[in-house]
Short mmCIF file of C-alpha atoms in Angstrom, two decimals:
data_model
loop_
_atom_site.label_atom_id
_atom_site.label_comp_id
_atom_site.label_asym_id
_atom_site.label_seq_id
_atom_site.Cartn_x
_atom_site.Cartn_y
_atom_site.Cartn_z
CA MET A 106 -82.36 60.40 12.55
CA ALA A 107 -82.23 61.40 16.21
CA ASP A 108 -79.20 63.26 17.48
CA ILE A 109 -76.76 61.52 19.81
CA LEU A 110 -78.19 63.24 22.90
CA GLN A 111 -81.69 62.09 22.09
CA ARG A 112 -80.49 58.53 21.53
CA ALA A 113 -78.66 58.66 24.89
CA SER A 114 -81.77 60.05 26.59
CA ASP A 115 -83.89 57.26 25.07
CA TRP A 116 -81.39 54.66 26.30
CA LEU A 117 -81.40 56.13 29.82
CA GLU A 118 -85.20 56.15 29.85
CA ASP A 119 -85.22 52.48 28.82
CA GLN A 120 -82.77 51.64 31.63
CA ARG A 121 -84.80 53.60 34.21
CA THR A 122 -87.98 51.82 33.18
CA LYS A 123 -86.32 48.41 33.10
CA TYR A 124 -84.36 48.58 36.37
CA ALA A 125 -85.75 51.33 38.62
CA THR A 126 -89.53 51.10 38.57
CA ARG A 127 -92.43 49.52 40.39
CA VAL A 128 -95.94 49.04 39.06
CA VAL A 129 -98.48 51.59 40.28
CA VAL A 130 -102.09 52.23 39.32
CA TYR A 131 -102.91 55.65 37.90
CA GLN A 132 -106.60 56.51 38.33
CA ARG A 133 -108.95 59.23 37.12
CA GLY A 134 -112.53 58.65 38.21
CA ASP A 135 -113.51 55.13 37.12
CA SER A 136 -110.64 54.86 34.60
CA SER A 137 -107.27 53.43 35.55
CA VAL A 138 -104.07 52.02 34.11
CA SER A 139 -101.23 50.00 35.64
CA LEU A 140 -97.84 51.36 34.63
CA PRO A 141 -94.20 51.26 35.72
CA ALA A 142 -93.09 54.27 37.76
CA THR A 143 -89.92 55.44 39.45
CA VAL A 144 -90.48 57.05 42.85
CA GLY A 145 -88.85 60.42 43.49
CA ARG A 146 -89.44 63.62 45.39
CA THR A 147 -89.49 67.37 44.89
CA THR A 148 -89.11 70.05 47.56
CA PHE A 149 -91.17 73.17 46.96
CA GLU A 150 -90.68 76.55 48.61
CA VAL A 151 -93.79 78.73 48.55
CA GLN A 152 -94.02 82.20 50.08
CA GLY A 153 -97.20 82.63 52.12
CA GLU A 154 -99.32 85.76 52.42
CA LEU A 155 -97.32 87.02 55.42
CA GLY A 156 -93.99 86.50 53.66
CA VAL A 157 -93.18 83.27 55.45
CA VAL A 158 -91.53 80.71 53.20
CA GLU A 159 -93.05 77.27 53.60
CA ARG A 160 -91.28 74.13 52.43
CA THR A 161 -93.28 71.13 51.33
CA GLU A 162 -92.18 67.89 49.77
CA SER A 163 -94.10 65.87 47.21
CA ARG A 164 -93.79 62.20 46.36
CA ASP A 165 -93.17 62.10 42.65
CA PHE A 166 -93.86 59.35 40.18
CA LEU A 167 -91.82 59.35 36.98
CA VAL A 168 -93.61 57.56 34.16
CA ARG A 169 -93.28 57.30 30.42
CA ALA A 170 -95.63 59.79 28.81
CA GLY A 171 -96.69 57.12 26.31
CA ASP A 172 -97.76 54.78 29.13
CA LEU A 173 -100.34 57.18 30.57
CA VAL A 174 -103.34 56.00 28.57
CA LEU A 175 -106.87 56.11 30.00
CA ASP A 176 -109.84 54.67 28.13
CA GLY A 177 -107.70 54.17 25.04
CA ALA A 178 -106.50 57.79 24.82
CA ALA A 179 -103.12 59.23 25.76
CA THR A 180 -103.55 61.84 28.47
CA LEU A 181 -101.61 64.13 30.79
CA PRO A 182 -101.92 64.22 34.59
CA GLN A 183 -104.62 66.37 36.19
CA ARG A 184 -105.03 67.68 39.73
CA GLY A 185 -107.21 65.28 41.68
CA ASP A 186 -106.11 62.14 39.83
CA ARG A 187 -104.85 59.37 42.10
CA VAL A 188 -101.82 57.07 42.16
CA ARG A 189 -102.11 53.81 44.09
CA GLU A 190 -98.89 52.16 45.26
CA ALA A 191 -98.76 48.75 46.94
CA ALA A 192 -96.76 48.65 50.19
CA GLY A 193 -96.87 45.18 51.70
CA ASP A 194 -100.43 44.43 52.80
CA LYS A 195 -101.46 48.09 52.33
CA VAL A 196 -102.06 50.39 49.38
CA GLN A 197 -100.83 53.96 49.70
CA VAL A 198 -103.11 56.42 47.90
CA TYR A 199 -101.61 59.65 46.55
CA GLU A 200 -103.46 62.59 45.02
CA VAL A 201 -101.94 64.50 42.11
CA MET A 202 -101.27 68.02 43.39
CA ALA A 203 -98.63 70.65 44.03
CA PRO A 204 -98.55 73.64 46.39
CA GLY A 205 -99.70 77.12 45.44
CA GLN A 206 -99.61 77.89 41.74
CA GLU A 207 -97.02 75.20 40.96
CA PRO A 208 -98.00 72.79 38.18
CA CYS A 209 -98.88 69.27 39.34
CA TRP A 210 -96.59 67.68 36.73
CA ARG A 211 -93.78 68.53 34.35
CA TYR A 212 -91.73 66.85 31.70
CA SER A 213 -88.60 65.38 33.17
CA ASP A 214 -86.52 65.35 30.00
CA PRO A 215 -86.01 67.67 27.02
CA TYR A 216 -87.66 65.20 24.63
CA ARG A 217 -90.96 65.03 26.56
CA LYS A 218 -90.88 61.28 27.05
CA THR A 219 -90.97 61.22 30.86
CA LEU A 220 -93.58 62.82 33.12
CA ARG A 221 -92.74 63.82 36.71
CA ILE A 222 -96.06 63.73 38.57
CA HIS A 223 -96.19 65.53 41.95
CA THR A 224 -98.44 63.99 44.63
CA LYS A 225 -99.31 63.97 48.32
CA GLN A 226 -100.43 60.93 50.27
CA THR A 227 -104.10 61.18 51.16
CA ASP A 228 -105.05 57.69 52.32
CA THR A 229 -103.94 54.17 53.19
CA GLU A 230 -106.13 51.18 52.31
CA ASP A 231 -105.95 47.45 52.92
CA ALA A 232 -104.69 45.55 49.87
#
């Protein structure tokens, strides 16, 4: 039986997915899946070669780990994958990436049910 914190975390994840998501398309090569995602952001601070600290912000997509299934197999995000998000009559295209040596995704909860995927917008297409 799950502990009370895990049950609470599961409940919160259900509420996030039910009330605070939009459908996006996650794509790797020719494979893709439509899944509900919550939009967020992360600010990174990376020190450059000359000691200058650079701040960058990513557009994050929070998705259930179990929903990220490509070609019938559960998978984890990879640099270079794409997320397509409808915005009116346009589709915003985001590439999975993070600055410097930062990982391009991380688990967003202690039970590894939610993925936080870091991206940058790379293109806009007509819907």
